[in-house]
Coordinates of C-alpha atoms and ligand atoms in Angstrom, one line a residue:
M1 CA 35.1 21.4 -93.7
P2 CA 32.6 19.0 -92.0
P3 CA 29.0 20.2 -92.0
A4 CA 28.0 22.8 -89.4
P5 CA 24.7 23.5 -87.8
R6 CA 23.0 26.6 -89.2
L7 CA 22.6 28.1 -85.7
P8 CA 24.3 31.4 -84.7
R9 CA 27.4 31.2 -82.6
L10 CA 25.4 32.5 -79.5
A11 CA 22.9 29.7 -79.9
Q12 CA 25.5 27.0 -80.2
T13 CA 27.3 28.3 -77.1
A14 CA 24.0 28.3 -75.2
G15 CA 23.4 24.6 -76.4
F16 CA 26.7 23.7 -74.8
M17 CA 26.1 25.6 -71.7
F18 CA 22.5 24.8 -70.9
G19 CA 21.5 21.9 -73.3
G20 CA 23.4 19.2 -71.4
A21 CA 24.1 16.0 -73.3
R22 CA 21.1 16.4 -75.4
F23 CA 22.5 19.3 -77.4
L24 CA 25.3 17.2 -78.8
D25 CA 23.1 14.1 -79.2
A26 CA 20.9 16.2 -81.5
V27 CA 23.8 17.6 -83.4
Q28 CA 25.1 14.2 -84.1
R29 CA 21.7 12.8 -85.2
R30 CA 21.1 15.7 -87.6
Y31 CA 24.7 16.3 -89.1
G32 CA 26.5 13.0 -88.7
D33 CA 29.6 11.8 -87.1
V34 CA 31.9 14.8 -88.0
V35 CA 30.5 18.2 -87.3
T36 CA 32.1 21.8 -87.3
L37 CA 30.9 23.9 -84.4
H38 CA 31.2 27.6 -83.6
T39 CA 31.0 29.0 -80.0
L40 CA 32.1 32.0 -78.0
F41 CA 34.7 29.8 -76.3
D42 CA 36.2 28.4 -79.4
D43 CA 35.6 30.1 -82.6
T44 CA 35.7 27.0 -84.8
F45 CA 36.2 23.3 -83.9
V46 CA 35.4 19.9 -85.1
M47 CA 33.6 17.2 -83.0
I48 CA 33.7 13.5 -83.9
F49 CA 31.2 11.1 -82.7
D50 CA 32.3 7.8 -84.2
P51 CA 34.8 5.3 -82.7
A52 CA 36.4 4.5 -86.0
L53 CA 37.2 8.2 -86.5
V54 CA 38.2 8.5 -82.8
K55 CA 40.7 5.7 -83.6
Q56 CA 42.2 7.7 -86.5
V57 CA 42.6 10.7 -84.3
F58 CA 44.1 8.9 -81.2
Q59 CA 46.4 7.0 -83.5
G60 CA 47.5 10.0 -85.5
P61 CA 51.0 11.5 -85.2
G62 CA 51.5 13.6 -82.0
E63 CA 53.4 16.2 -84.0
R64 CA 50.4 16.9 -86.2
L65 CA 47.5 16.3 -83.7
R66 CA 48.7 18.4 -80.7
A67 CA 47.0 17.6 -77.4
G68 CA 49.5 19.9 -75.5
E69 CA 48.3 22.9 -77.5
A70 CA 44.7 21.9 -76.8
N71 CA 45.4 21.7 -73.1
A72 CA 47.0 25.2 -73.0
L73 CA 44.3 26.4 -70.6
L74 CA 45.8 24.2 -67.9
G75 CA 49.3 25.9 -68.2
P76 CA 48.8 28.5 -65.4
I77 CA 47.9 25.6 -63.0
V78 CA 50.3 22.9 -63.8
G79 CA 53.2 24.9 -65.4
E80 CA 54.7 24.9 -68.9
R81 CA 56.9 21.7 -68.4
S82 CA 54.0 19.5 -67.7
V83 CA 53.4 16.3 -69.8
L84 CA 49.8 17.7 -70.3
L85 CA 51.2 20.8 -72.1
L86 CA 54.0 19.3 -74.2
D87 CA 53.8 17.9 -77.7
G88 CA 55.9 15.9 -80.1
A89 CA 59.3 14.6 -78.9
E90 CA 59.4 16.5 -75.7
H91 CA 56.0 15.0 -74.7
L92 CA 57.2 11.5 -75.5
R93 CA 60.3 12.0 -73.5
H94 CA 58.4 13.1 -70.4
R95 CA 55.9 10.3 -70.8
R96 CA 58.5 7.7 -71.1
L97 CA 60.2 8.9 -67.9
M98 CA 56.8 8.9 -66.1
L99 CA 55.4 5.6 -67.3
P100 CA 57.4 3.2 -65.1
A101 CA 56.1 5.0 -62.0
F102 CA 52.6 3.9 -63.1
H103 CA 53.4 0.3 -63.9
G104 CA 51.2 -2.5 -62.8
Q105 CA 53.4 -4.0 -60.2
R106 CA 54.1 -0.6 -58.6
M107 CA 50.3 0.2 -58.6
L108 CA 49.5 -2.9 -56.5
A109 CA 51.7 -1.5 -53.6
H110 CA 49.3 1.4 -53.3
A111 CA 46.1 -0.6 -52.8
E112 CA 46.7 -0.7 -49.0
T113 CA 47.0 3.1 -48.9
M114 CA 43.8 3.4 -50.9
R115 CA 42.0 1.2 -48.4
A116 CA 43.3 3.0 -45.4
S117 CA 42.3 6.3 -46.9
A118 CA 38.7 4.9 -47.4
D119 CA 38.6 3.8 -43.8
A120 CA 39.6 7.2 -42.6
E121 CA 36.7 8.8 -44.4
I122 CA 34.2 6.1 -43.5
D123 CA 35.1 6.6 -39.8
A124 CA 34.3 10.2 -40.0
W125 CA 30.8 9.9 -41.7
P126 CA 27.9 10.8 -39.5
V127 CA 25.2 8.3 -38.7
R128 CA 21.4 8.9 -39.3
E129 CA 22.3 12.3 -40.7
P130 CA 22.5 13.2 -44.5
F131 CA 25.9 14.1 -45.9
A132 CA 27.5 14.8 -49.3
L133 CA 29.8 12.2 -50.7
L134 CA 31.7 14.4 -53.1
P135 CA 33.7 16.4 -50.5
S136 CA 34.5 13.2 -48.7
M137 CA 35.8 11.6 -51.8
Q138 CA 37.8 14.8 -52.6
A139 CA 39.5 14.4 -49.1
L140 CA 40.0 10.7 -49.8
T141 CA 41.7 11.1 -53.2
L142 CA 43.8 13.9 -52.0
R143 CA 45.1 11.8 -49.2
V144 CA 45.9 9.0 -51.7
I145 CA 47.8 11.4 -53.9
L146 CA 49.8 12.8 -50.9
R147 CA 50.7 9.3 -49.7
A148 CA 51.0 7.1 -52.9
V149 CA 52.1 9.7 -55.4
F150 CA 53.9 12.3 -53.3
G151 CA 55.1 9.7 -50.8
Y152 CA 54.3 11.7 -47.6
T153 CA 53.6 10.0 -44.3
P154 CA 51.0 11.4 -41.8
G155 CA 52.4 14.4 -39.9
P156 CA 52.9 18.2 -40.0
A157 CA 54.6 18.3 -43.4
E158 CA 51.8 16.4 -45.1
D159 CA 49.2 18.6 -43.3
E160 CA 50.9 21.8 -44.5
L161 CA 51.2 20.5 -48.2
R162 CA 47.4 19.4 -48.1
R163 CA 46.3 22.8 -46.7
R164 CA 48.1 24.7 -49.4
M165 CA 47.0 22.4 -52.1
R166 CA 43.4 22.6 -51.1
A167 CA 43.6 26.4 -51.0
M168 CA 45.0 26.3 -54.6
I169 CA 42.5 23.8 -56.0
E170 CA 39.3 24.8 -54.2
P171 CA 38.6 28.0 -56.3
L172 CA 39.2 26.0 -59.5
S173 CA 36.4 23.6 -58.8
H174 CA 33.7 26.3 -58.9
R175 CA 32.0 27.2 -62.0
R176 CA 33.9 30.5 -62.3
G177 CA 37.2 28.7 -62.1
L178 CA 37.6 28.7 -65.9
V179 CA 37.1 32.5 -66.2
M180 CA 39.8 33.0 -63.7
I181 CA 42.3 30.8 -65.5
A182 CA 41.5 32.4 -68.8
A183 CA 42.3 35.8 -67.0
V184 CA 45.7 34.5 -65.9
I185 CA 46.5 33.2 -69.5
R186 CA 45.6 36.4 -71.2
G187 CA 48.0 38.3 -69.0
R188 CA 45.2 40.0 -67.0
G189 CA 46.7 38.4 -64.1
N190 CA 46.2 41.5 -61.9
T191 CA 42.6 40.8 -61.2
R192 CA 42.3 40.0 -57.6
A193 CA 41.2 36.4 -58.1
A194 CA 44.1 35.8 -60.5
R195 CA 46.6 37.4 -58.2
A196 CA 45.4 35.2 -55.3
F197 CA 45.6 32.1 -57.4
T198 CA 49.1 32.8 -58.5
A199 CA 50.2 33.3 -54.9
R200 CA 48.5 30.1 -53.8
R201 CA 50.2 28.2 -56.6
R202 CA 53.6 29.6 -55.6
A203 CA 52.9 28.5 -52.0
V204 CA 52.5 24.9 -53.2
Q205 CA 55.5 25.1 -55.6
E206 CA 57.7 26.4 -52.8
L207 CA 57.1 23.3 -50.7
L208 CA 57.6 20.9 -53.6
E209 CA 60.8 22.7 -54.5
A210 CA 62.2 22.3 -51.0
E211 CA 61.1 18.6 -50.9
I212 CA 62.8 18.0 -54.3
A213 CA 66.0 19.4 -53.0
R214 CA 65.7 17.3 -49.8
R215 CA 65.0 14.0 -51.7
R216 CA 67.8 14.6 -54.2
S217 CA 70.3 14.4 -51.3
D218 CA 68.7 11.4 -49.7
P219 CA 70.7 8.3 -50.1
D220 CA 67.6 6.2 -49.3
L221 CA 65.6 7.6 -52.3
P222 CA 65.8 4.3 -54.4
R223 CA 64.0 2.5 -51.6
H224 CA 60.8 4.5 -51.8
D225 CA 57.9 3.3 -53.9
D226 CA 56.0 6.5 -54.4
V227 CA 55.6 8.2 -57.8
F228 CA 57.6 11.4 -56.7
S229 CA 60.7 9.3 -55.9
A230 CA 60.3 7.4 -59.1
L231 CA 60.3 10.6 -61.1
L232 CA 63.5 11.8 -59.5
L233 CA 65.2 8.5 -60.3
A234 CA 63.9 8.2 -63.9
R235 CA 66.5 8.3 -66.7
D236 CA 66.1 8.3 -70.5
E237 CA 68.2 6.4 -73.0
A238 CA 70.9 9.1 -72.9
G239 CA 71.0 8.8 -69.0
D240 CA 69.3 12.2 -68.4
G241 CA 66.6 12.7 -65.9
L242 CA 63.9 15.3 -65.3
S243 CA 65.1 18.7 -64.1
D244 CA 63.9 20.1 -60.8
A245 CA 61.4 22.4 -62.6
E246 CA 60.1 19.5 -64.7
V247 CA 59.6 17.3 -61.6
R248 CA 57.8 20.1 -59.9
D249 CA 55.5 20.7 -62.8
E250 CA 54.8 17.0 -63.2
L251 CA 53.9 16.8 -59.6
M252 CA 51.4 19.7 -60.0
T253 CA 50.1 17.8 -63.0
L254 CA 49.5 14.5 -61.1
L255 CA 47.8 16.5 -58.3
L256 CA 45.5 18.3 -60.8
A257 CA 44.9 15.4 -63.1
G258 CA 44.5 12.7 -60.4
H259 CA 42.6 14.2 -57.4
E260 CA 39.4 16.0 -58.5
T261 CA 38.9 13.5 -61.4
T262 CA 39.0 10.4 -59.3
A263 CA 36.8 12.0 -56.6
T264 CA 34.3 13.0 -59.0
G265 CA 34.3 9.5 -60.7
L266 CA 33.8 7.9 -57.2
A267 CA 30.9 10.3 -56.4
W268 CA 29.2 9.5 -59.7
T269 CA 29.7 5.7 -59.1
F270 CA 27.9 5.9 -55.7
D271 CA 25.1 8.1 -57.2
L272 CA 24.4 5.6 -59.9
L273 CA 24.8 2.6 -57.6
L274 CA 22.7 3.8 -54.8
H275 CA 19.8 4.4 -57.1
D276 CA 19.9 0.9 -58.5
A277 CA 18.9 -1.8 -56.1
R278 CA 19.7 -4.5 -58.5
V279 CA 23.3 -3.5 -59.1
V280 CA 24.0 -2.7 -55.5
G281 CA 22.8 -6.2 -54.6
R282 CA 25.3 -7.8 -57.0
A283 CA 28.1 -5.4 -56.1
A284 CA 27.6 -6.2 -52.4
D285 CA 28.9 -9.8 -53.1
G286 CA 32.4 -8.1 -53.5
D287 CA 33.3 -10.0 -56.7
D288 CA 36.2 -8.0 -58.1
R289 CA 35.3 -8.5 -61.7
Y290 CA 31.8 -7.2 -61.0
L291 CA 33.1 -4.2 -59.1
D292 CA 35.5 -3.4 -62.0
A293 CA 32.5 -3.5 -64.4
V294 CA 30.5 -1.2 -62.1
V295 CA 33.4 1.4 -62.2
K296 CA 33.7 1.2 -66.0
E297 CA 30.0 1.5 -66.5
S298 CA 29.9 4.5 -64.2
L299 CA 32.7 6.2 -66.2
R300 CA 30.7 5.4 -69.4
R301 CA 27.5 6.7 -68.1
R302 CA 29.0 9.7 -66.3
P303 CA 32.4 10.4 -67.9
V304 CA 34.3 12.8 -65.7
I305 CA 36.0 14.6 -68.6
A306 CA 33.5 15.3 -71.3
G307 CA 35.9 15.7 -74.2
V308 CA 39.5 15.8 -75.1
G309 CA 41.2 17.8 -77.9
R310 CA 43.9 17.7 -80.5
V311 CA 45.0 20.8 -82.5
V312 CA 45.8 20.2 -86.2
R313 CA 49.3 21.3 -87.2
G314 CA 51.6 20.9 -90.3
A315 CA 49.0 20.1 -93.0
P316 CA 45.2 19.6 -93.0
F317 CA 44.2 16.3 -91.3
P318 CA 41.8 14.0 -93.3
I319 CA 39.0 12.7 -91.3
G320 CA 36.2 10.7 -93.0
R321 CA 35.3 12.5 -96.1
Y322 CA 36.6 15.8 -94.9
E323 CA 39.8 17.6 -94.3
V324 CA 40.3 19.6 -91.0
P325 CA 42.4 22.7 -91.7
V326 CA 45.6 23.6 -89.7
G327 CA 44.9 25.4 -86.5
I328 CA 41.5 23.8 -85.9
E329 CA 40.9 21.5 -82.8
I330 CA 39.4 18.1 -83.1
N331 CA 37.4 16.9 -80.2
P332 CA 36.3 13.3 -79.7
A333 CA 32.9 13.8 -78.0
I334 CA 33.4 11.4 -75.0
R335 CA 30.0 11.9 -73.5
T336 CA 28.0 11.6 -76.7
I337 CA 29.9 8.5 -78.0
H338 CA 29.1 6.8 -74.6
R339 CA 25.4 7.5 -75.2
R340 CA 25.1 6.0 -78.7
A341 CA 22.4 3.4 -78.7
D342 CA 24.1 1.4 -81.5
L343 CA 27.2 1.0 -79.3
Y344 CA 25.3 0.7 -76.0
P345 CA 21.8 -0.7 -76.2
E346 CA 19.5 1.1 -73.8
P347 CA 22.3 3.8 -73.2
G348 CA 20.5 5.4 -70.3
R349 CA 20.4 2.3 -68.2
F350 CA 23.2 1.4 -65.6
L351 CA 24.3 -2.0 -66.8
P352 CA 27.8 -3.1 -65.6
E353 CA 27.1 -6.4 -67.3
R354 CA 28.0 -4.7 -70.6
F355 CA 31.7 -5.0 -69.6
L356 CA 31.4 -8.6 -68.5
G357 CA 30.1 -10.4 -71.6
A358 CA 32.0 -12.0 -74.5
D359 CA 31.8 -8.7 -76.5
P360 CA 32.8 -5.8 -74.1
P361 CA 32.9 -2.2 -75.6
D362 CA 35.6 -1.4 -78.2
T363 CA 38.8 0.5 -77.1
Y364 CA 37.6 3.6 -79.1
A365 CA 33.9 3.3 -77.9
W366 CA 34.8 3.5 -74.2
I367 CA 37.1 6.5 -73.9
P368 CA 36.8 8.2 -70.4
F369 CA 40.6 8.3 -70.3
G370 CA 41.2 9.6 -73.8
G371 CA 43.6 7.5 -75.9
G372 CA 46.6 6.8 -78.0
A373 CA 49.9 8.3 -77.0
R374 CA 48.0 10.7 -74.7
R375 CA 45.8 8.2 -72.9
C376 CA 45.6 9.1 -69.2
L377 CA 48.8 8.0 -67.4
G378 CA 46.9 7.3 -64.2
A379 CA 44.0 5.2 -65.8
S380 CA 45.0 2.0 -63.9
F381 CA 45.7 3.9 -60.8
A382 CA 42.3 5.5 -60.9
L383 CA 40.4 2.3 -61.8
M384 CA 42.1 0.5 -59.0
E385 CA 41.4 3.3 -56.5
M386 CA 37.7 3.5 -57.4
R387 CA 37.4 -0.3 -57.1
V388 CA 39.2 -0.5 -53.8
V389 CA 37.1 2.4 -52.3
L390 CA 33.9 1.0 -53.6
A391 CA 34.6 -2.5 -52.2
R392 CA 35.5 -1.0 -48.8
V393 CA 32.4 1.1 -48.6
L394 CA 30.2 -1.7 -49.5
E395 CA 31.9 -4.0 -47.1
R396 CA 31.5 -1.6 -44.1
C397 CA 28.5 0.6 -44.8
A398 CA 24.9 0.5 -45.6
L399 CA 24.5 3.8 -47.5
R400 CA 21.3 4.9 -49.1
A401 CA 20.6 7.9 -51.4
V402 CA 18.9 10.9 -49.9
D403 CA 17.5 12.1 -53.3
R404 CA 15.0 10.1 -55.1
K405 CA 16.6 10.5 -58.5
P406 CA 20.3 10.4 -59.6
T407 CA 21.7 14.0 -59.6
T408 CA 22.4 16.0 -62.7
A409 CA 25.8 17.0 -64.2
Q410 CA 27.5 20.4 -63.9
F411 CA 30.6 21.7 -65.5
R412 CA 33.3 22.6 -62.9
T413 CA 36.2 24.0 -64.8
I414 CA 37.6 20.7 -65.9
T415 CA 35.3 18.0 -64.6
L416 CA 31.6 17.1 -65.2
A417 CA 30.6 16.9 -61.6
P418 CA 27.3 15.9 -59.7
K419 CA 25.5 19.0 -58.9
S420 CA 24.1 17.9 -55.6
G421 CA 27.4 16.5 -54.4
V422 CA 25.6 13.1 -54.0
R423 CA 23.8 13.2 -50.8
V424 CA 23.6 9.9 -48.7
I425 CA 22.7 8.6 -45.3
Q426 CA 23.6 5.6 -43.2
D427 CA 21.0 4.3 -40.7
R428 CA 23.6 2.3 -38.6
P429 CA 27.3 2.9 -37.7
P430 CA 29.7 1.3 -40.1
A431 CA 31.2 -2.1 -39.4
A432 CA 34.6 -2.1 -37.6
A433 CA 37.5 -1.5 -39.9
Ligands
LIG1 C1 38.6 8.8 -62.9 C2 39.8 9.5 -62.9 C3 40.5 10.0 -64.1 C4 40.0 10.4 -65.4 C5 38.5 10.3 -65.8 C6 41.1 10.9 -66.2 C7 40.9 11.3 -67.5 C8 42.0 11.8 -68.3 C9 41.8 12.2 -69.7 C10 40.5 12.3 -70.5 C11 43.0 12.6 -70.0 C12 43.4 13.2 -71.5 C13 43.7 12.1 -72.4 C14 43.8 12.5 -73.9 O1 44.0 13.6 -74.2 O2 43.6 11.6 -74.7 C15 43.9 12.4 -69.0 C16 45.3 12.7 -69.0 C17 46.2 12.5 -68.0 N1 45.9 12.0 -66.8 FE1 44.1 11.3 -66.1 N2 42.2 10.8 -65.4 C18 41.9 10.3 -64.2 C19 42.8 10.1 -63.2 C20 44.2 10.3 -63.2 C21 45.1 10.0 -62.2 C22 44.8 9.3 -60.8 C23 46.3 10.4 -62.6 C24 47.7 10.3 -61.9 C25 47.9 10.1 -60.6 C26 46.2 10.9 -63.9 C27 47.1 11.5 -64.7 C28 47.0 12.0 -66.0 C29 48.1 12.5 -66.8 C30 49.6 12.6 -66.3 C31 47.6 12.8 -68.1 C32 48.3 13.5 -69.3 C33 48.8 12.3 -70.3 C34 49.5 12.9 -71.5 O3 49.2 14.0 -71.9 O4 50.3 12.2 -72.0 N3 44.8 10.9 -64.3 N4 43.3 11.9 -67.9

């Protein structure tokens, strides 16, 4: 086994909960790039801090390094037939069926939806009065999911689905969200919160099931360019598609994976940007390459997901000089790797230029979207959405930060979110859309 800090389990748990990024920075400095940890959440797991080792794990065989098993906690939300929960051949089948919907050409068709969603938010922002950006970004990314991924047009059907989705997701984004999900998993689903969650999830599923039935009988289906329709049309080599329940679970997956994450990424981008006059100045020129670098540097500095996992199965998995036993989870430490000074000189600085030079960060040193056969399916979608929204806000508004310093990070079930919600103010009305 890799070396382990000689700290009691309780102290290691506290390090994770209250130590912020500094706890793992210190662990890495003291014990090296592969470390065994023990906490109250996970008895024993291994964290890795080096891109070369991350590469071994991300490129390892999916049957032996199981991400689906590591994601089990998400089962009660997204459903058991979700690509997030599957492993091995079944995972590959789902992924292959889903990939075309996220292909480059298809993505471009969604840029206009993203811009229009940004405009709708901007038009609702108050003037000369502070407001928090995170809730606005949540509304924005939800609208994008509903239109580009689910293919809804404005109207009562979209409103009803949005209302039910927010009611389901809202409690999850609180700090207690994880406790509730854990209760559902452990079969203690009869606590009040767990029962309420199950009912709200059912309310969303019912609408999706009705919509699946409606679209299956719609002769116009092939003409739609949203992800939902693409999932219904997808066929594997044997000519088989996804079942109704599989499509439903994948839609829940895309909602969960794509909404809060992108909103949080956007809120962080504005937080970093509005506290850095130099970068705002350059970004305001509207150069697409620079905006892309701003988004990437934000996801480095403030990764929305702090770590991803793979559970070892079949036989012990060799990593560096060690062997990780069967049943143990390996976690590439996204946040810590992004803070390594040997990979990112002056890691605390917000320097989009890192991504513009001749030697941009290596594939396994910049991992906000995980990697290998499990890399985020929506990565190009999210990067484009963040770029488009950023460009639109800079074009129309003169925002400034309310708080003197960038905000601190807080775990919210799945994401690492800005504690303050990122408070901003605009001194004059936005330019016309
Ligand atoms: C800034 C926004 C986002 C971030 C930071 C993010 C991050 C991640 C991460 C870290 C993973 C796990 C990868 C791994 O285990 O190696 C993941 C998986 C996934 N993401 Fe994203 N994501 C974002 C947006 C989206 C969007 C917009 C969608 C879809 C609309 C999406 C769909 C998915 C799916 C389907 C998976 C599961 C892939 C698999 O298991 O094969 N994500 N994402």
